[in-house]
């Protein structure tokens, strides 16, 4: 299942079909869990002796860097093959007794969740994010112990249903079409070991690697499954994993200068067409992603012919040219790429400069954050306002 941008839950048929075609076993990357949470029931009071019942236990979620969302996944399956709902409950309080006038309070239940967990309502609306180690939120309160205030009666704890979504937190998010070379790039510049083959959709779940520098600084880089033309309509792997780049500080667009063709019945797209389609798919998912600081990595530049294709892409970008073949997919606006690099991840060409650029651009982002955001010219502000109005981001 997945929740689309309007908050409607849908069956992720594309994900299932691709897994079936690739013969992948059902060892899915778990990035969300549905849970019902119950505060513990309180103990009853003892009116004859003025005894007070113990409160029910509360339920808390706390962020822990060592936890995975799969640790929370119930092992039993519910009806229709869907995963059962995780039940979390605080301990019940103890009733007041003759020999123990004050009933013992029920123990709280504290559940560890991964960093980057977003607690959402059942429609997918975010309520709170647990991004830092030790971040905690109470999701259920235990019932109040029986006392004169409530006629010494036992009371139920609060109840709620929530969806816990994992959104990876990384400095840089790699985005691109299948076989653009994202996984190869990640494996070359970090310690990550993602699956790499010449077949589309070998990356079936996000991978995060860390780039380490000589002064011990580290930068985290996230690689997500490749998008394809029509991903906004849930073709291919759809938009399921794009939420993992929402929290990145910058995006690195990885484009294969040779272009992309999904299969023999699909149109062959040039490297430039593929790049524009990628930008359009990001816009259709969440147009605010186009606001993020971005760099462009033109991959598989290994000879004069491929270098000529890279030059053509750069010239076309400068002119904001949109080929007639994809005119209906014209993105707006074109991202402002801070840097454009020609690289070959496979041949390890230009990768040292890639890591330098990641660091330089992230340093700029940090300075802008300290200054209260990026400094924009009057013309840039006008363009952004026009974009916001066009996309309904402001009224």
Short mmCIF file of C-alpha atoms in Angstrom, two decimals:
data_model
loop_
_atom_site.label_atom_id
_atom_site.label_comp_id
_atom_site.label_asym_id
_atom_site.label_seq_id
_atom_site.Cartn_x
_atom_site.Cartn_y
_atom_site.Cartn_z
CA UNK A 1 0.00 0.00 0.00
CA UNK A 2 1.00 3.64 -0.43
CA UNK A 3 -0.57 7.01 0.30
CA UNK A 4 -0.75 9.40 -2.63
CA UNK A 5 -0.34 13.16 -2.33
CA UNK A 6 -4.06 13.65 -1.68
CA UNK A 7 -3.90 11.33 1.32
CA UNK A 8 -5.70 8.42 -0.32
CA UNK A 9 -4.30 4.95 0.38
CA UNK A 10 -3.81 2.85 -2.75
CA UNK A 11 -2.50 -0.60 -3.60
CA UNK A 12 1.08 -0.36 -4.82
CA UNK A 13 0.50 -2.63 -7.83
CA UNK A 14 3.50 -1.32 -9.70
CA UNK A 15 5.87 -2.30 -6.90
CA UNK A 16 4.35 -5.77 -6.77
CA UNK A 17 4.48 -6.28 -10.55
CA UNK A 18 8.10 -5.24 -10.84
CA UNK A 19 9.10 -7.51 -7.99
CA UNK A 20 7.25 -10.40 -9.59
CA UNK A 21 8.92 -9.74 -12.96
CA UNK A 22 12.35 -9.60 -11.36
CA UNK A 23 11.76 -12.70 -9.24
CA UNK A 24 12.42 -10.79 -6.03
CA UNK A 25 11.43 -12.55 -2.83
CA UNK A 26 9.04 -10.81 -0.48
CA UNK A 27 11.76 -9.25 1.67
CA UNK A 28 10.43 -5.75 1.43
CA UNK A 29 11.98 -2.59 2.68
CA UNK A 30 9.63 -1.55 5.47
CA UNK A 31 9.15 2.21 5.60
CA UNK A 32 5.78 2.46 7.31
CA UNK A 33 3.82 0.74 10.05
CA UNK A 34 0.20 1.13 11.13
CA UNK A 35 -0.37 1.02 14.87
CA UNK A 36 -3.23 1.21 17.35
CA UNK A 37 -2.16 2.67 20.70
CA UNK A 38 -3.99 2.28 24.00
CA UNK A 39 -3.29 3.93 27.31
CA UNK A 40 -3.52 1.51 30.22
CA UNK A 41 -6.78 1.23 32.11
CA UNK A 42 -6.66 2.74 35.58
CA UNK A 43 -7.32 0.89 38.80
CA UNK A 44 -10.53 1.50 40.71
CA UNK A 45 -10.53 3.38 43.99
CA UNK A 46 -11.85 2.06 47.28
CA UNK A 47 -14.51 4.51 48.43
CA UNK A 48 -14.99 2.97 51.89
CA UNK A 49 -11.40 3.69 52.85
CA UNK A 50 -10.73 6.64 50.52
CA UNK A 51 -8.31 4.52 48.53
CA UNK A 52 -7.07 5.81 45.15
CA UNK A 53 -6.53 3.52 42.18
CA UNK A 54 -3.34 3.57 40.19
CA UNK A 55 -3.21 5.48 36.90
CA UNK A 56 -2.87 3.49 33.69
CA UNK A 57 0.47 3.54 31.88
CA UNK A 58 1.15 5.94 29.00
CA UNK A 59 2.60 5.05 25.59
CA UNK A 60 5.60 6.90 24.17
CA UNK A 61 7.59 6.77 20.94
CA UNK A 62 11.28 7.66 21.12
CA UNK A 63 13.79 8.03 18.26
CA UNK A 64 16.71 5.60 18.31
CA UNK A 65 19.51 5.53 15.71
CA UNK A 66 19.87 1.75 16.06
CA UNK A 67 16.29 0.86 15.22
CA UNK A 68 14.76 -0.08 11.87
CA UNK A 69 11.11 0.21 10.93
CA UNK A 70 11.12 -3.53 10.19
CA UNK A 71 11.75 -4.11 13.92
CA UNK A 72 8.20 -2.87 14.53
CA UNK A 73 6.57 -4.88 11.75
CA UNK A 74 4.11 -7.46 13.13
CA UNK A 75 5.04 -10.98 12.02
CA UNK A 76 1.48 -12.16 11.63
CA UNK A 77 -0.53 -11.34 8.53
CA UNK A 78 -4.04 -10.00 8.60
CA UNK A 79 -6.89 -10.76 6.26
CA UNK A 80 -6.36 -10.39 2.52
CA UNK A 81 -2.59 -10.78 2.84
CA UNK A 82 -2.09 -7.36 4.40
CA UNK A 83 0.16 -6.87 7.39
CA UNK A 84 -1.66 -6.88 10.72
CA UNK A 85 -1.84 -3.71 12.78
CA UNK A 86 0.74 -3.22 15.51
CA UNK A 87 -0.89 -2.96 18.94
CA UNK A 88 0.82 -0.84 21.62
CA UNK A 89 -0.66 -0.67 25.12
CA UNK A 90 0.38 0.79 28.45
CA UNK A 91 0.09 -1.39 31.53
CA UNK A 92 -3.15 -1.25 33.51
CA UNK A 93 -3.09 0.42 36.92
CA UNK A 94 -3.78 -1.56 40.10
CA UNK A 95 -7.00 -1.05 42.05
CA UNK A 96 -6.96 0.17 45.62
CA UNK A 97 -7.19 -2.57 48.25
CA UNK A 98 -7.53 -2.75 52.01
CA UNK A 99 -3.90 -3.69 52.49
CA UNK A 100 -2.68 -1.33 49.75
CA UNK A 101 -4.78 1.84 49.81
CA UNK A 102 -2.81 3.50 47.04
CA UNK A 103 -3.04 1.38 43.89
CA UNK A 104 0.18 0.98 41.94
CA UNK A 105 0.52 2.93 38.69
CA UNK A 106 0.72 0.93 35.47
CA UNK A 107 4.11 0.96 33.74
CA UNK A 108 4.54 3.20 30.71
CA UNK A 109 5.33 1.58 27.37
CA UNK A 110 8.21 3.23 25.52
CA UNK A 111 8.71 2.05 21.95
CA UNK A 112 11.90 2.83 20.06
CA UNK A 113 11.48 3.97 16.44
CA UNK A 114 14.07 4.87 13.76
CA UNK A 115 15.43 8.39 13.34
CA UNK A 116 13.37 10.15 10.69
CA UNK A 117 10.05 8.64 11.79
CA UNK A 118 7.07 10.82 10.97
CA UNK A 119 3.99 10.19 13.13
CA UNK A 120 0.92 10.70 10.95
CA UNK A 121 -2.83 10.35 11.29
CA UNK A 122 -4.60 7.63 9.33
CA UNK A 123 -4.95 9.90 6.30
CA UNK A 124 -1.19 10.37 6.18
CA UNK A 125 -1.16 13.92 7.60
CA UNK A 126 2.10 14.47 9.53
CA UNK A 127 1.64 15.25 13.23
CA UNK A 128 5.21 15.25 14.51
CA UNK A 129 8.67 14.23 13.27
CA UNK A 130 11.19 12.34 15.39
CA UNK A 131 14.43 13.32 13.70
CA UNK A 132 16.98 13.45 16.50
CA UNK A 133 18.26 10.84 18.92
CA UNK A 134 16.01 10.84 21.98
CA UNK A 135 13.14 12.82 20.42
CA UNK A 136 10.02 11.59 22.21
CA UNK A 137 6.26 11.95 21.87
CA UNK A 138 3.38 10.66 23.96
CA UNK A 139 0.82 8.91 21.74
CA UNK A 140 -1.53 7.56 24.43
CA UNK A 141 -2.34 8.56 28.00
CA UNK A 142 -3.30 6.11 30.72
CA UNK A 143 -6.65 6.38 32.48
CA UNK A 144 -6.88 8.39 35.68
CA UNK A 145 -7.00 6.30 38.85
CA UNK A 146 -10.28 5.96 40.70
CA UNK A 147 -10.64 8.75 43.27
CA UNK A 148 -13.27 11.11 44.70
CA UNK A 149 -12.98 13.15 41.50
CA UNK A 150 -14.43 10.32 39.40
CA UNK A 151 -16.44 8.47 42.01
CA UNK A 152 -13.59 6.00 42.52
CA UNK A 153 -14.30 4.39 39.16
CA UNK A 154 -11.78 2.75 36.89
CA UNK A 155 -11.34 4.49 33.53
CA UNK A 156 -10.01 3.55 30.14
CA UNK A 157 -6.88 5.12 28.73
CA UNK A 158 -6.92 7.12 25.52
CA UNK A 159 -6.93 5.38 22.13
CA UNK A 160 -5.51 6.40 18.78
CA UNK A 161 -4.56 4.98 15.40
CA UNK A 162 -1.44 6.25 13.69
CA UNK A 163 0.78 5.60 10.72
CA UNK A 164 4.51 5.73 11.30
CA UNK A 165 6.41 6.66 8.14
CA UNK A 166 10.16 6.49 7.79
CA UNK A 167 11.68 9.36 5.85
CA UNK A 168 15.40 8.94 5.53
CA UNK A 169 17.44 11.92 6.67
CA UNK A 170 20.47 12.57 4.44
CA UNK A 171 22.52 15.54 3.33
CA UNK A 172 22.34 14.72 -0.39
CA UNK A 173 19.63 12.88 -2.31
CA UNK A 174 20.46 11.19 -5.62
CA UNK A 175 17.61 11.25 -8.14
CA UNK A 176 17.55 9.86 -11.66
CA UNK A 177 16.06 7.36 -14.07
CA UNK A 178 16.93 3.63 -13.79
CA UNK A 179 20.47 2.74 -14.85
CA UNK A 180 21.58 6.36 -14.66
CA UNK A 181 24.40 5.16 -12.43
CA UNK A 182 23.20 6.37 -9.01
CA UNK A 183 24.05 3.13 -7.23
CA UNK A 184 27.45 2.90 -8.89
CA UNK A 185 28.16 6.49 -7.89
CA UNK A 186 27.14 5.83 -4.29
CA UNK A 187 29.35 2.73 -4.12
CA UNK A 188 32.34 4.70 -5.49
CA UNK A 189 32.17 7.67 -3.12
CA UNK A 190 31.01 5.92 0.06
CA UNK A 191 31.13 2.63 1.92
CA UNK A 192 27.63 1.63 0.75
CA UNK A 193 27.27 -1.57 -1.28
CA UNK A 194 24.01 -1.27 -3.22
CA UNK A 195 22.95 -3.86 -5.80
CA UNK A 196 24.38 -2.94 -9.22
CA UNK A 197 23.46 -4.58 -12.56
CA UNK A 198 22.62 -3.47 -16.09
CA UNK A 199 18.94 -4.24 -15.52
CA UNK A 200 16.44 -1.49 -14.62
CA UNK A 201 15.06 -1.38 -11.06
CA UNK A 202 17.88 -3.23 -9.35
CA UNK A 203 17.59 -0.62 -6.59
CA UNK A 204 14.33 -1.62 -4.92
CA UNK A 205 14.73 0.32 -1.71
CA UNK A 206 16.69 3.40 -0.59
CA UNK A 207 20.37 3.11 0.29
CA UNK A 208 22.35 5.55 2.40
CA UNK A 209 26.13 5.89 2.28
CA UNK A 210 28.56 8.21 4.03
CA UNK A 211 31.28 10.19 2.28
CA UNK A 212 34.26 10.55 4.61
CA UNK A 213 36.79 13.38 4.30
CA UNK A 214 40.35 13.73 5.53
CA UNK A 215 39.35 16.06 8.37
CA UNK A 216 36.89 13.39 9.64
CA UNK A 217 33.80 15.20 8.35
CA UNK A 218 31.07 12.94 6.97
CA UNK A 219 28.29 13.65 4.49
CA UNK A 220 25.36 11.26 4.07
CA UNK A 221 24.10 10.49 0.56
CA UNK A 222 20.78 8.73 -0.18
CA UNK A 223 20.12 6.73 -3.36
CA UNK A 224 16.48 6.02 -4.20
CA UNK A 225 14.94 3.67 -6.80
CA UNK A 226 14.88 5.14 -10.29
CA UNK A 227 11.90 7.06 -11.58
CA UNK A 228 10.56 6.60 -15.10
CA UNK A 229 8.27 8.52 -17.37
CA UNK A 230 4.78 8.27 -15.89
CA UNK A 231 5.92 7.66 -12.33
CA UNK A 232 3.35 10.21 -11.13
CA UNK A 233 0.70 7.75 -12.35
CA UNK A 234 2.42 4.95 -10.37
CA UNK A 235 4.15 3.44 -13.40
CA UNK A 236 7.31 1.52 -12.60
CA UNK A 237 8.04 1.91 -8.90
CA UNK A 238 5.97 5.08 -8.83
CA UNK A 239 6.65 7.81 -6.32
CA UNK A 240 6.72 5.51 -3.33
CA UNK A 241 10.28 6.31 -2.32
CA UNK A 242 10.50 10.01 -3.23
CA UNK A 243 9.50 10.93 0.32
CA UNK A 244 13.02 9.86 1.28
CA UNK A 245 14.52 12.86 -0.55
CA UNK A 246 12.09 15.37 0.93
CA UNK A 247 14.32 15.90 3.97
CA UNK A 248 17.63 16.03 2.14
CA UNK A 249 19.45 19.36 2.15
CA UNK A 250 20.25 19.20 -1.56
CA UNK A 251 19.58 17.06 -4.62
CA UNK A 252 22.04 15.60 -7.09
CA UNK A 253 20.37 14.86 -10.41
CA UNK A 254 22.18 11.95 -12.10
CA UNK A 255 21.59 11.81 -15.87
CA UNK A 256 22.86 9.18 -18.30
CA UNK A 257 24.07 11.14 -21.34
CA UNK A 258 23.17 8.14 -23.51
CA UNK A 259 19.49 8.43 -22.59
CA UNK A 260 17.06 5.74 -21.49
CA UNK A 261 14.61 3.23 -22.95
CA UNK A 262 12.59 1.10 -20.55
CA UNK A 263 11.75 -1.63 -23.06
CA UNK A 264 11.36 -2.25 -26.79
CA UNK A 265 7.84 -0.81 -26.86
CA UNK A 266 8.83 2.39 -25.05
CA UNK A 267 10.20 5.45 -26.84
CA UNK A 268 13.94 5.93 -26.77
CA UNK A 269 14.64 9.18 -24.92
CA UNK A 270 17.83 11.16 -25.32
CA UNK A 271 19.88 12.14 -22.30
CA UNK A 272 18.40 15.64 -22.37
CA UNK A 273 14.81 14.40 -22.78
CA UNK A 274 15.32 12.01 -19.88
CA UNK A 275 16.58 14.83 -17.68
CA UNK A 276 13.54 17.01 -18.45
CA UNK A 277 11.19 14.09 -17.77
CA UNK A 278 12.92 13.49 -14.46
CA UNK A 279 12.45 17.14 -13.49
CA UNK A 280 8.79 16.95 -14.52
CA UNK A 281 8.18 13.83 -12.39
CA UNK A 282 9.67 15.58 -9.36
CA UNK A 283 7.44 18.59 -10.03
CA UNK A 284 4.34 16.37 -10.27
CA UNK A 285 5.22 14.66 -6.99
CA UNK A 286 6.03 17.82 -5.04
CA UNK A 287 6.95 21.03 -6.82
CA UNK A 288 8.77 22.33 -3.73
CA UNK A 289 11.53 19.79 -4.46
CA UNK A 290 12.54 22.03 -7.36
CA UNK A 291 13.38 24.72 -4.79
CA UNK A 292 16.12 22.60 -3.23
CA UNK A 293 19.75 23.41 -3.95
CA UNK A 294 20.76 21.10 -6.78
CA UNK A 295 23.73 19.93 -8.80
CA UNK A 296 23.67 18.03 -12.08
CA UNK A 297 25.92 15.04 -12.69
CA UNK A 298 26.14 14.04 -16.36
CA UNK A 299 27.19 10.42 -16.07
CA UNK A 300 28.85 7.92 -18.43
CA UNK A 301 31.03 10.55 -20.10
CA UNK A 302 33.88 8.27 -21.18
CA UNK A 303 34.82 9.28 -24.74
CA UNK A 304 34.51 12.11 -27.27
CA UNK A 305 31.07 11.01 -28.43
CA UNK A 306 29.61 10.94 -24.90
CA UNK A 307 31.34 14.24 -24.09
CA UNK A 308 29.65 15.80 -27.12
CA UNK A 309 26.28 14.58 -25.82
CA UNK A 310 27.03 16.09 -22.42
CA UNK A 311 27.88 19.42 -24.05
CA UNK A 312 24.58 19.32 -25.95
CA UNK A 313 22.68 18.79 -22.69
CA UNK A 314 24.43 21.74 -21.09
CA UNK A 315 23.71 24.00 -24.06
CA UNK A 316 20.06 22.96 -24.18
CA UNK A 317 19.69 23.64 -20.45
CA UNK A 318 21.17 27.08 -20.84
CA UNK A 319 18.59 27.86 -23.51
CA UNK A 320 15.77 26.18 -21.53
CA UNK A 321 14.95 24.28 -24.71
CA UNK A 322 12.11 21.75 -24.66
CA UNK A 323 12.03 19.28 -27.60
CA UNK A 324 8.72 18.90 -29.44
CA UNK A 325 8.73 15.18 -28.57
CA UNK A 326 8.08 15.98 -24.90
CA UNK A 327 6.50 19.42 -25.17
CA UNK A 328 3.54 18.29 -23.07
CA UNK A 329 5.94 17.45 -20.24
CA UNK A 330 7.62 20.83 -20.06
CA UNK A 331 8.81 21.39 -16.47
CA UNK A 332 8.38 24.72 -14.73
CA UNK A 333 10.66 26.12 -13.62
CA UNK A 334 13.98 24.61 -14.65
CA UNK A 335 16.02 23.88 -11.50
CA UNK A 336 18.91 26.24 -10.96
CA UNK A 337 21.85 23.84 -10.96
CA UNK A 338 24.64 25.25 -8.80
CA UNK A 339 27.19 23.08 -10.58
CA UNK A 340 27.16 20.78 -13.61
CA UNK A 341 29.82 18.07 -13.79
CA UNK A 342 30.75 15.50 -16.41
CA UNK A 343 31.60 12.23 -14.74
CA UNK A 344 31.88 8.48 -15.18
CA UNK A 345 30.99 6.63 -12.01
CA UNK A 346 31.95 3.29 -13.58
CA UNK A 347 35.41 4.50 -14.65
CA UNK A 348 35.86 6.66 -11.53
CA UNK A 349 36.27 9.85 -13.59
CA UNK A 350 35.54 13.19 -11.91
CA UNK A 351 34.35 11.67 -8.62
CA UNK A 352 36.78 13.54 -6.41
CA UNK A 353 35.29 16.79 -7.70
CA UNK A 354 31.79 15.41 -6.97
CA UNK A 355 32.58 14.97 -3.28
CA UNK A 356 34.18 18.43 -3.19
CA UNK A 357 31.06 20.00 -4.72
CA UNK A 358 28.77 18.19 -2.28
CA UNK A 359 30.76 19.64 0.60
CA UNK A 360 30.96 23.16 -0.88
CA UNK A 361 27.24 23.34 -1.60
CA UNK A 362 26.26 21.96 1.80
CA UNK A 363 28.48 24.58 3.46
CA UNK A 364 26.58 27.25 1.49
CA UNK A 365 23.26 25.78 2.64
CA UNK A 366 24.45 25.92 6.26
CA UNK A 367 25.45 29.59 5.89
CA UNK A 368 22.10 30.42 4.29
CA UNK A 369 20.25 28.68 7.12
CA UNK A 370 22.19 30.74 9.66
CA UNK A 371 21.23 33.90 7.75
CA UNK A 372 17.57 32.93 7.74
CA UNK A 373 17.42 31.39 4.28
CA UNK A 374 18.90 31.99 0.83
CA UNK A 375 19.40 35.59 -0.24
CA UNK A 376 17.29 36.21 -3.37
CA UNK A 377 17.39 38.97 -5.90
CA UNK A 378 14.26 40.97 -6.70
CA UNK A 379 13.91 39.16 -10.05
CA UNK A 380 14.32 35.75 -8.40
CA UNK A 381 11.61 36.63 -5.87
CA UNK A 382 9.24 37.59 -8.70
CA UNK A 383 9.92 34.32 -10.54
CA UNK A 384 9.36 32.28 -7.39
CA UNK A 385 6.12 34.10 -6.59
CA UNK A 386 4.89 33.40 -10.13
CA UNK A 387 5.80 29.73 -9.69
CA UNK A 388 4.01 29.53 -6.33
CA UNK A 389 0.86 31.13 -7.77
CA UNK A 390 0.92 28.84 -10.80
CA UNK A 391 1.16 25.74 -8.63
CA UNK A 392 -1.34 26.86 -6.02
CA UNK A 393 1.26 27.09 -3.25
CA UNK A 394 0.03 30.53 -2.23
CA UNK A 395 -3.33 32.22 -2.64
#
